[in-house]
XYZ file of C-alpha atoms in Angstrom:
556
model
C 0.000 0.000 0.000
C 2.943 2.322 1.340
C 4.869 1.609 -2.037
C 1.962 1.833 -4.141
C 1.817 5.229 -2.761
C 5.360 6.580 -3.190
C 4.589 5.401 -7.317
C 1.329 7.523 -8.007
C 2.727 10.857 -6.050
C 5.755 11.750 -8.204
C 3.335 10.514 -11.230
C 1.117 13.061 -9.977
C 3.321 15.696 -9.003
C 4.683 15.347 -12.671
C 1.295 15.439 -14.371
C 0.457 18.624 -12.903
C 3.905 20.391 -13.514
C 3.185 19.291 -17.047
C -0.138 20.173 -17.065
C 0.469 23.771 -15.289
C 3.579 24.787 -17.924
C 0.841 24.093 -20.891
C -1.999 26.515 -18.787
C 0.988 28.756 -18.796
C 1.964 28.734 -22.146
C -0.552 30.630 -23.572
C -0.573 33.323 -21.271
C 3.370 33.836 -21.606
C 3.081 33.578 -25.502
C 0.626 36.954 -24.961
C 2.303 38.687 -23.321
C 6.062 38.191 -24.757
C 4.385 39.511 -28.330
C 2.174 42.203 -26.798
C 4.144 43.709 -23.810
C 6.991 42.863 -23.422
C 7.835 43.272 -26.963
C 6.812 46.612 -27.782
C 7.743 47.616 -24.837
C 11.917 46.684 -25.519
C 11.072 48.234 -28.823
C 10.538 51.670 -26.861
C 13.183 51.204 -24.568
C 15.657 50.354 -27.704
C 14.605 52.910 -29.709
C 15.439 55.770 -27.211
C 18.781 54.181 -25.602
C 20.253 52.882 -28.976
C 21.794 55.680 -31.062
C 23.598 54.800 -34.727
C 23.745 51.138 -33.366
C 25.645 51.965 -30.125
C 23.550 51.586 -26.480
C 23.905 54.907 -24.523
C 23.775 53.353 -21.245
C 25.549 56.370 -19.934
C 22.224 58.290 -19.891
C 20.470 56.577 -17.288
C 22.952 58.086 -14.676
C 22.390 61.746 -16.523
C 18.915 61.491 -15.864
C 18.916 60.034 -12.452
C 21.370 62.885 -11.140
C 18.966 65.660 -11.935
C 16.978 67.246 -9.230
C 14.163 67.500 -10.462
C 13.792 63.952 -12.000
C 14.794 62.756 -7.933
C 11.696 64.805 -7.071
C 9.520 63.157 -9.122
C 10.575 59.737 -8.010
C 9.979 60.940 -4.753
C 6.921 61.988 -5.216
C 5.535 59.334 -7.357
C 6.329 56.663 -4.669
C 5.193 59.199 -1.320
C 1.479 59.907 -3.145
C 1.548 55.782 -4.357
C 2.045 54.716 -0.246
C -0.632 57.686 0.939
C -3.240 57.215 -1.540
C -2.958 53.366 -0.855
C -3.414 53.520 2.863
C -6.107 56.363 2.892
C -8.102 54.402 -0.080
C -7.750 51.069 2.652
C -8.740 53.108 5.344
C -11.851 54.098 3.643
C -13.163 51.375 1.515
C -12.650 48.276 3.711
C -15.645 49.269 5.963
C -17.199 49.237 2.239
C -15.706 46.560 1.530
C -17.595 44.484 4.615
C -20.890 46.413 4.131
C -21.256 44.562 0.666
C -19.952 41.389 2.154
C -22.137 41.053 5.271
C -24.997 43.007 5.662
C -28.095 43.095 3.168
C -30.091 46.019 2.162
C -32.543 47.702 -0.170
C -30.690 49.196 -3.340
C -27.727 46.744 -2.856
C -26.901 45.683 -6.587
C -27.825 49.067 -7.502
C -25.038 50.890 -5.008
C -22.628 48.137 -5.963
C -22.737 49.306 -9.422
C -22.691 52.740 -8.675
C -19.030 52.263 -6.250
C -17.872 50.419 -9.547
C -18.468 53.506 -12.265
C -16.016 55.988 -11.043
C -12.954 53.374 -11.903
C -14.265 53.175 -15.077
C -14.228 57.003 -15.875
C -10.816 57.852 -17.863
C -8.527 59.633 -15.310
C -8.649 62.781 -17.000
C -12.313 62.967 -16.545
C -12.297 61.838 -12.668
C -9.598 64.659 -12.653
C -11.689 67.160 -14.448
C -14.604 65.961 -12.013
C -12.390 67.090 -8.935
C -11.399 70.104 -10.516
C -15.391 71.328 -10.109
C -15.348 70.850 -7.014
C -12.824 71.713 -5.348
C -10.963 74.127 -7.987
C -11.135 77.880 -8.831
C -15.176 78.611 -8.622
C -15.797 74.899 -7.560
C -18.666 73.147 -4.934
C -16.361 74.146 -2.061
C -15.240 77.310 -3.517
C -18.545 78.458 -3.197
C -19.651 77.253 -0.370
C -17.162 77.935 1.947
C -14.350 79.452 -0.153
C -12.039 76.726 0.552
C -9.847 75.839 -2.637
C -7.828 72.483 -2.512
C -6.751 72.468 -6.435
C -2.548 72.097 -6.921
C -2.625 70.468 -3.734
C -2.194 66.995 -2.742
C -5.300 66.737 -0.817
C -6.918 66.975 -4.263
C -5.078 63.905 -6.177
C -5.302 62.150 -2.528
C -9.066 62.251 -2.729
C -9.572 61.982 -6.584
C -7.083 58.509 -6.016
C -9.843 57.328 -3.652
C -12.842 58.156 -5.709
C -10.875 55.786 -8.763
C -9.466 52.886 -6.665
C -12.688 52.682 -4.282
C -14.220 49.598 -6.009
C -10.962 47.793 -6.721
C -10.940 47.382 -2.822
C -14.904 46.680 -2.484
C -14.529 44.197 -5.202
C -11.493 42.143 -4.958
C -11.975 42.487 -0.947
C -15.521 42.162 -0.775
C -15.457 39.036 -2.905
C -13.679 36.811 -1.250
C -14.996 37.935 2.659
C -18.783 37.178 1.184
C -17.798 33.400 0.505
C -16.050 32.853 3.518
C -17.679 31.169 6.101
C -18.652 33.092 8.647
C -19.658 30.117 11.905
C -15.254 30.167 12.001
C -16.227 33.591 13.235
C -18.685 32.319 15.282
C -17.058 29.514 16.735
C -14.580 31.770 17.869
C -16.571 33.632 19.575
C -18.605 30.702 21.700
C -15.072 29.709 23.031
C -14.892 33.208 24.053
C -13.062 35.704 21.984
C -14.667 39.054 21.776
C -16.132 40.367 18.330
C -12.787 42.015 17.769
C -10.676 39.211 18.393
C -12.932 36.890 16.343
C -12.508 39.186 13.397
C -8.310 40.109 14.137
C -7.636 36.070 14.375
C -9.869 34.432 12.106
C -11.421 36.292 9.352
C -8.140 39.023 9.324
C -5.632 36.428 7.947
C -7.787 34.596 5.910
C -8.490 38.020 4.432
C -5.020 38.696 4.127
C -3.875 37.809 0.652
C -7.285 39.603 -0.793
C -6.076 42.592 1.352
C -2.774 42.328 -0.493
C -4.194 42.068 -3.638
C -6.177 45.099 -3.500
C -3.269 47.102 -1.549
C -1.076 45.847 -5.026
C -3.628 46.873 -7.655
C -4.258 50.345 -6.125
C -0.639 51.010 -5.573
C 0.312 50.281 -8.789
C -2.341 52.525 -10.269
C -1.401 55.439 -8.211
C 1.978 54.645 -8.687
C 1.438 55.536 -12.609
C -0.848 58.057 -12.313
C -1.542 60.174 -15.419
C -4.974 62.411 -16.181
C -5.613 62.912 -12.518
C -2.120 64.191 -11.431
C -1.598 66.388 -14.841
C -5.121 68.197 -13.966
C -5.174 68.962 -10.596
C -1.490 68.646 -9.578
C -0.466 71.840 -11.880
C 3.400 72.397 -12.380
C 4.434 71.882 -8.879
C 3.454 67.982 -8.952
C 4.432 65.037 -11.124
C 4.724 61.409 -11.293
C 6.467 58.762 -13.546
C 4.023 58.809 -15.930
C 2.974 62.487 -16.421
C 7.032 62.618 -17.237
C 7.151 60.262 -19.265
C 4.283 61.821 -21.366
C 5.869 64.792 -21.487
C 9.156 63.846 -22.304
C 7.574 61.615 -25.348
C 4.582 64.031 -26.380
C 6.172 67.244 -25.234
C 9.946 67.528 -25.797
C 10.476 64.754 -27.558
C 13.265 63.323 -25.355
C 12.985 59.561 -26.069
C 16.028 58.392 -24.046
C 14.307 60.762 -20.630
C 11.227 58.629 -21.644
C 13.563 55.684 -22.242
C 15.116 55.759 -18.892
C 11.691 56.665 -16.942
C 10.215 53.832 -18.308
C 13.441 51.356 -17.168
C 13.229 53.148 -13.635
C 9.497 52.129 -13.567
C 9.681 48.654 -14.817
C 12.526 47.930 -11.823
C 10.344 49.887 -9.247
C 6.986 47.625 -9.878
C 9.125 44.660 -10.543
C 11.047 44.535 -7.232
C 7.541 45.267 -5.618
C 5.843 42.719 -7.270
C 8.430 40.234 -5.946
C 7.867 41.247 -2.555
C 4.134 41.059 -2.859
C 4.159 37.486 -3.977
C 6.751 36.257 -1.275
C 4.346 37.895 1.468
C 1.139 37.100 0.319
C 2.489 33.135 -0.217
C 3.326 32.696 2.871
C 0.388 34.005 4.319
C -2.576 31.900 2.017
C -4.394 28.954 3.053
C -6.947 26.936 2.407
C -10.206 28.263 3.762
C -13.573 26.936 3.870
C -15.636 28.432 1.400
C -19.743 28.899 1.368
C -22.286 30.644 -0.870
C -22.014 34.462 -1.157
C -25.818 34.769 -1.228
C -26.067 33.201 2.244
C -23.394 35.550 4.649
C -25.107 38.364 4.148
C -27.790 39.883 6.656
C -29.995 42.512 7.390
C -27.709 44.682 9.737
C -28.259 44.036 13.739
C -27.466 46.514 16.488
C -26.377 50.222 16.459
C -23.324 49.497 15.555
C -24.359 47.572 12.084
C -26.406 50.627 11.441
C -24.110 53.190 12.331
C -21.189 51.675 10.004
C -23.971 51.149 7.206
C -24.665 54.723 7.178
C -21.134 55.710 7.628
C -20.424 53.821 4.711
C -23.595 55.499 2.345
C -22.365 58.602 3.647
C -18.603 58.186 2.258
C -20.138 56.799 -0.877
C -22.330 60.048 -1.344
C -19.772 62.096 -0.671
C -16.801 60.717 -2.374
C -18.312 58.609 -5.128
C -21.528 60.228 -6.232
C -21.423 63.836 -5.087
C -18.476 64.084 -8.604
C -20.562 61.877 -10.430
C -23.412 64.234 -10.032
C -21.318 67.184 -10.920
C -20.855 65.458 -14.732
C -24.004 65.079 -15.027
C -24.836 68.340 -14.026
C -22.419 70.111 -16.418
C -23.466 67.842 -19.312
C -27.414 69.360 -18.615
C -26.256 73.464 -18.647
C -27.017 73.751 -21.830
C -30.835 74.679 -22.628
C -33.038 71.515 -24.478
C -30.001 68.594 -23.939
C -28.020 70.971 -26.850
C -24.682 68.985 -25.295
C -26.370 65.497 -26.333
C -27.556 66.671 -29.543
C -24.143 68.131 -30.463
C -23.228 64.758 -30.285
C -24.732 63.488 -33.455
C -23.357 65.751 -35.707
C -19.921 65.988 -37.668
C -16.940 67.702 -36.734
C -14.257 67.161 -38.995
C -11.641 69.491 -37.098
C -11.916 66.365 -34.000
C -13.724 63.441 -35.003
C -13.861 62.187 -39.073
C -17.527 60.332 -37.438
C -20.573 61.588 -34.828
C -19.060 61.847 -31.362
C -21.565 59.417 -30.567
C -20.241 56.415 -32.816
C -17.509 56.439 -30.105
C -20.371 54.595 -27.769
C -20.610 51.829 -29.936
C -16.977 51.241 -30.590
C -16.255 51.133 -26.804
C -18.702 48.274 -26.060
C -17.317 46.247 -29.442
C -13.714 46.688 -28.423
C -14.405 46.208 -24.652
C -16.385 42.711 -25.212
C -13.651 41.847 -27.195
C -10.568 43.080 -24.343
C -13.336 41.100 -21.806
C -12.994 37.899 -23.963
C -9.169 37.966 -24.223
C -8.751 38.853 -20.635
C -10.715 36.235 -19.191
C -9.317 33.254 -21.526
C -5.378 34.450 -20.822
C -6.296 35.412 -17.017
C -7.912 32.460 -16.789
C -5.515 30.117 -17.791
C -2.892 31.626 -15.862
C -4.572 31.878 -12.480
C -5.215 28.086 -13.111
C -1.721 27.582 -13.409
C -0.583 29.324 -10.188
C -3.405 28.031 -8.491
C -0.673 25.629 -6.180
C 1.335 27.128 -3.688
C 4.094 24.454 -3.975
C 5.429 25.593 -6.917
C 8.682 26.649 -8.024
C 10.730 30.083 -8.287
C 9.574 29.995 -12.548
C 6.119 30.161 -11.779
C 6.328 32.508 -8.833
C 8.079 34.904 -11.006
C 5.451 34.439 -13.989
C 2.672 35.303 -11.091
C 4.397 38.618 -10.146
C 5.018 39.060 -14.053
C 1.811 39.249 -14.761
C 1.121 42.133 -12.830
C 3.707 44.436 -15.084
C 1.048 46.252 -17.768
C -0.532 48.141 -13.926
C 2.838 49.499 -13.256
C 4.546 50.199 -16.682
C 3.917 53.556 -18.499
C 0.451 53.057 -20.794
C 1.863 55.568 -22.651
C 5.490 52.963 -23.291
C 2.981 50.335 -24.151
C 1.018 52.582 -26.485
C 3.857 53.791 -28.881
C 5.756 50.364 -28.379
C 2.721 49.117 -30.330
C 2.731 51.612 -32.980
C 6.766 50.769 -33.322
C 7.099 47.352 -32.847
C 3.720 46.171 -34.335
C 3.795 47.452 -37.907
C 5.859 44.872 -39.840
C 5.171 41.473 -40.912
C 4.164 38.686 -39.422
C 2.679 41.474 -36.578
C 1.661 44.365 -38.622
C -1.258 45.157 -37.021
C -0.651 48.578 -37.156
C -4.414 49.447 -38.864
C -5.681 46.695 -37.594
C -8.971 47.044 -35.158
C -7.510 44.208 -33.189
C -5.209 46.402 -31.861
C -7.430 48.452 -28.877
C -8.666 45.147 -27.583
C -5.145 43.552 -27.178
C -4.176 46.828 -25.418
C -7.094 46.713 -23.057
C -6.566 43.141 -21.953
C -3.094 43.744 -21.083
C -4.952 46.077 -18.464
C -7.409 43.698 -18.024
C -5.630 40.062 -17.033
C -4.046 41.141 -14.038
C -7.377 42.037 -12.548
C -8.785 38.223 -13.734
C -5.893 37.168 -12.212
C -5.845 38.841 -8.635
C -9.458 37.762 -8.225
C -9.672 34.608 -9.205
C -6.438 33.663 -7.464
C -7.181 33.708 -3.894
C -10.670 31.684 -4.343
C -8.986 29.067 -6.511
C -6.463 28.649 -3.985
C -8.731 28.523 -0.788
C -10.138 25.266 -2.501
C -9.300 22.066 -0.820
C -6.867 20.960 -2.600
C -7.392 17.454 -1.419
C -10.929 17.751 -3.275
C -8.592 17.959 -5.929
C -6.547 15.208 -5.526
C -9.736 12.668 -4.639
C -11.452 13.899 -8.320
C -8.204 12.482 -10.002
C -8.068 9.604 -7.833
C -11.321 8.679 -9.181
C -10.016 8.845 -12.803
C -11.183 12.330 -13.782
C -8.770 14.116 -15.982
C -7.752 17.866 -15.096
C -10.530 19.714 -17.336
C -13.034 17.244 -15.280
C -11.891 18.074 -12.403
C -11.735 21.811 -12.965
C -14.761 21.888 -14.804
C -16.502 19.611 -12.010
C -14.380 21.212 -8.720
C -12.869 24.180 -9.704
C -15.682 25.834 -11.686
C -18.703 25.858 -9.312
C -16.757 27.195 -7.011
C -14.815 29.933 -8.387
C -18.150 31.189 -10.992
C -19.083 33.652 -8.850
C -14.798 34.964 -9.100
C -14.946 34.775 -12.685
C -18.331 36.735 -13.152
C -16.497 39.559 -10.694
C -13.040 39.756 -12.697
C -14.915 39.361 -16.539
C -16.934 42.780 -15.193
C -13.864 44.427 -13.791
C -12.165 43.278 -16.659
C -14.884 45.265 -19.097
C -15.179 47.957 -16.564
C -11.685 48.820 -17.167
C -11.325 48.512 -21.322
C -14.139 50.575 -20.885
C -11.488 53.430 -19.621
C -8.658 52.517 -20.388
C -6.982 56.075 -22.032
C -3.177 55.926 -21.972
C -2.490 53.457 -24.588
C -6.082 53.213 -26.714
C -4.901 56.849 -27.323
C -1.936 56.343 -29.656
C -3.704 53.502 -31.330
C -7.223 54.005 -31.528
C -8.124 55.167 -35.770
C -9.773 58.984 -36.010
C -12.898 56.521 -37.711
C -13.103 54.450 -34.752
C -12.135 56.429 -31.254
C -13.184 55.523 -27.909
C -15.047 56.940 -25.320
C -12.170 58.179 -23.325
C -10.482 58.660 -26.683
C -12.962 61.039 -27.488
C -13.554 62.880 -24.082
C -9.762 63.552 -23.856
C -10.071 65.394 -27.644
C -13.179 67.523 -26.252
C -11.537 68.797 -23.440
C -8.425 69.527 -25.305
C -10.066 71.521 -27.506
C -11.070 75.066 -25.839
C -15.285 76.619 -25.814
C -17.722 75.566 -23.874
C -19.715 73.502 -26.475
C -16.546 71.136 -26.491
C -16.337 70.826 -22.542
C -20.427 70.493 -22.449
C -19.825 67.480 -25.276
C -17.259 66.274 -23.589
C -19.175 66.034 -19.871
C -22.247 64.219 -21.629
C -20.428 61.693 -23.663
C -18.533 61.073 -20.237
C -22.416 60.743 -18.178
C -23.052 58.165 -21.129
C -19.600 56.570 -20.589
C -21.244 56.331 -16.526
C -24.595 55.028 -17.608
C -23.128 52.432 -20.211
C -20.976 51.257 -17.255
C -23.324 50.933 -14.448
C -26.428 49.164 -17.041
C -23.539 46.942 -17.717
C -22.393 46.091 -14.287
C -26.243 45.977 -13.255
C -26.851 42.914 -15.592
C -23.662 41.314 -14.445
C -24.820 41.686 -10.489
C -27.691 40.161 -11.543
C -25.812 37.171 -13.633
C -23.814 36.956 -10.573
C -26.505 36.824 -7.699
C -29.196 34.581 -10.539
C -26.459 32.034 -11.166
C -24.255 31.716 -8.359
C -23.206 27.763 -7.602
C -23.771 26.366 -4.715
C -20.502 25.501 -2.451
């Protein structure tokens, strides 16, 4: 029996190395042609002079002053906006976990628009109200524009749902009699919570911590609109080094400087957050959640609407507001017609080109997530695949602006000249989009049993039985989550759909980012309603998916 033993677990152990290097082969082929590539072609192109690599220049950059203060700045605003966005959305985060009330799907869409928004919108948004002649300007008189306050808050208003979502999704399915337990042998409410549902929300927490950084950390629209010349990150450099002064090397080096940063954070995030995950017991979302009980549940419910109004919908409502100043909806209707000085179609052809090349960004993101967070799903493997889990997580922390004119460069000869091809947007907003599929789907496929696992292919199943018959039901309600986020963010993704996207066929942000370049007020107006139709696209669409989500949920 003992020998018979010692034969099937190397077997085993061999099958599923196999069987995880062909989930991850996929995946690595993606992202070798689509990022990585175009992004050395960038990095070549501005180091590489008459053949010869000007290495040299990455110490000439790095010794100015003023390039130091951006890197310290970049990283300072990443760490605050991180912990304040924590600090406020994890009471969210267990509001749409635990407690059940009226309006529920509804709000849940709602904290998921304002990631959706392009950043120069959210940062246009902030602007009104707390800018020159802005909500608080009135009000009180109280300005907060070119000051860090401002991106702080506008940061928190973009990354709110990432930590709702990611957070939120995992604390609904766990089971909440540990808790309880807990608590019969004593332990206080707090205690219950710090040493049982804490850790096992750990790697979750991590996640969302990572994503959020990593945004902030390459923070673009937002910072360029409200932080005015005395504030600047990575990315707002490297824009204006590549758009502005031409400077490809600056840009080169930048982008090299950016790439390390993320990439030695990355590695620390996946050494923590391994040795911290385990397998947890896992139960339906739709049965944790309660009607609140006590003071306390109803003072932390309405602490948490009153955030939401206040940081979420309070801008929102100021979009809509500017997009209705115009007598008889004359911002809407300027939407239909021709303007060959910005657009060579309607403004409003940009609605249906966002929902064609987001389904398509959804479909490629979930297939290459998908496969990947299958492949990492075991904790015992080795230092290759560890590194391919933190490598995935590069496209949220390297310049979309590097990616965007690495594709124009690199992707214009044969056997990848896709240079006018429509294929293009959609591979650029799935690069966005995996890492998300990834981050949420990873801790629910590895809080399953693994030994549920192992009995399914003890029982002859092959792997796509057992994932289809373990794996699946299980993680569903995971994969419904990340293919929404997934949309959610092709939906808005700006910095690289903007060097790529064809005048004929421009995006939503695409197009809001031309209106408000362009000065009058019949621009800005167009540009506020196409971005309150960019809001109500977004939250109809993340509407049906609650509904998919709560409707077909599996039982665990």
């Amino acid at each position: 029996m003992d020998l018979a033993r010692t034969e099937v677990v190397p077997a085993g152990k061999r099958s599923g190395n196999a069987a995880r290097l062909g989930l991850m082969a996929l995946p690595v082929a993606f992202f070798g042609l689509f990022f990585a590539y175009p992004v050395a072609a960038i990095v070549a192109r501005g180091l590489r002079t008459d053949g010869v690599w000007r290495f040299g220049r990455l110490a000439d950059v790095l010794g100015q002053s003023d390039i130091r203060h951006v890197l310290w700045f970049t990283t300072w605003q990443a760490f605050a906006s991180t912990a304040l966005t924590l600090l406020v959305a994890l009471p969210g985060a267990y509001v749409f976990a635990r407690l059940d009330f009226p309006g529920k799907q509804v709000l849940r869409a709602v904290v998921t628009v304002p990631f959706v928004l392009p950043t120069v919108v959210v940062g246009t948004a902030f602007l009104a109200l707390v800018g020159r002649g802005g909500l608080l300007d009135e009000l009180w008189g109280v300005r907060l524009d070119t000051t860090v306050w401002a991106i702080l808050l506008a940061h928190v208003f973009f990354n709110y749902a990432v930590v709702v979502r990611t957070v939120g999704g995992l604390w609904a399915q766990l089971d909440p009699r540990q808790e309880e337990a807990a608590r019969t042998l004593g332990a206080s409410r707090l205690r219950a919570w710090r040493t049982v549902t804490l850790p096992a929300l750990g790697p979750a927490v991590a996640a969302a911590a990572l994503m959020v950084f990593l945004f902030t950390f390459t923070s673009f629209g937002v910072v360029q609109i409200l932080g005015g010349p005395t504030f600047s990150t990575l990315e707002v450099e490297i824009y204006r080094q590549t758009s502005e002064i031409f400077d490809l090397s600056t840009a080169a080096v930048l982008t090299i400087v950016q790439f390390a940063a993320v990439g030695a954070i990355l590695a620390v995030h996946a050494w923590t957050v391994r040795r911290r995950e385990s397998a947890l017991r896992l139960v339906d979302a739709n049965l944790t959640a309660r009607r609140p009980r006590g003071a306390g549940q109803w003072a932390l419910l309405a602490g948490v609407l009153a955030s939401i109004a206040v940081l979420l919908v309070l801008p929102l409502a100021v979009l809509v507001q500017r997009s209705l100043d115009a007598p008889d909806f004359a911002y809407y209707r300027a939407l239909t017609s021709e303007d060959g000085n910005v657009f060579l179609v309607p403004p409003i052809e940009a609605i249906g080109n966002s929902l064609e090349y987001a389904a398509a960004a959804t479909a490629i993101a979930v297939v290459i997530g998908g496969l990947a967070a299958a492949a990492l799903t075991r904790r015992d493997a080795g230092r290759l695949v560890r590194g391919f889990d933190a490598l995935l997580m590069l496209p949220l922390g390297v310049s979309a602006v590097t990616v965007g004119f690495g594709f124009l460069i690199a992707l214009d000869e044969p056997p990848l000249n896709l240079r006018s091809s429509w294929i293009l947007v959609p591979l650029a907003q799935a690069l966005v989009g995996v890492p998300f599929v990834v981050r949420i789907m990873l801790p629910v496929l590895r809080a399953v049993d693994q030994r549920l696992r192992e009995a399914a292919a003890v029982l002859g199943a092959s792997p796509w039985r057992v994932w289809r018959e373990v794996d699946l039901p299980m993680v569903r309600r995971a994969l419904l989550v990340a293919a929404g986020f997934a949309f959610a963010v092709s939906l808005g993704e700006f910095g690289a759909t903007v060097f790529i996207a064809r005048p004929d066929n421009p995006t939503l942000p695409v197009a809001v980012a031309r209106l408000l370049g362009r000065a009058g007020e019949l621009n800005y107006g167009q540009a506020m309603a196409l971005s309150t139709i960019l809001m109500v696209v977004c939250a109809v669409a993340l509407l049906v998916l609650e509904r998919l989500r709560t409707d077909r949920t599996g039982e665990f």
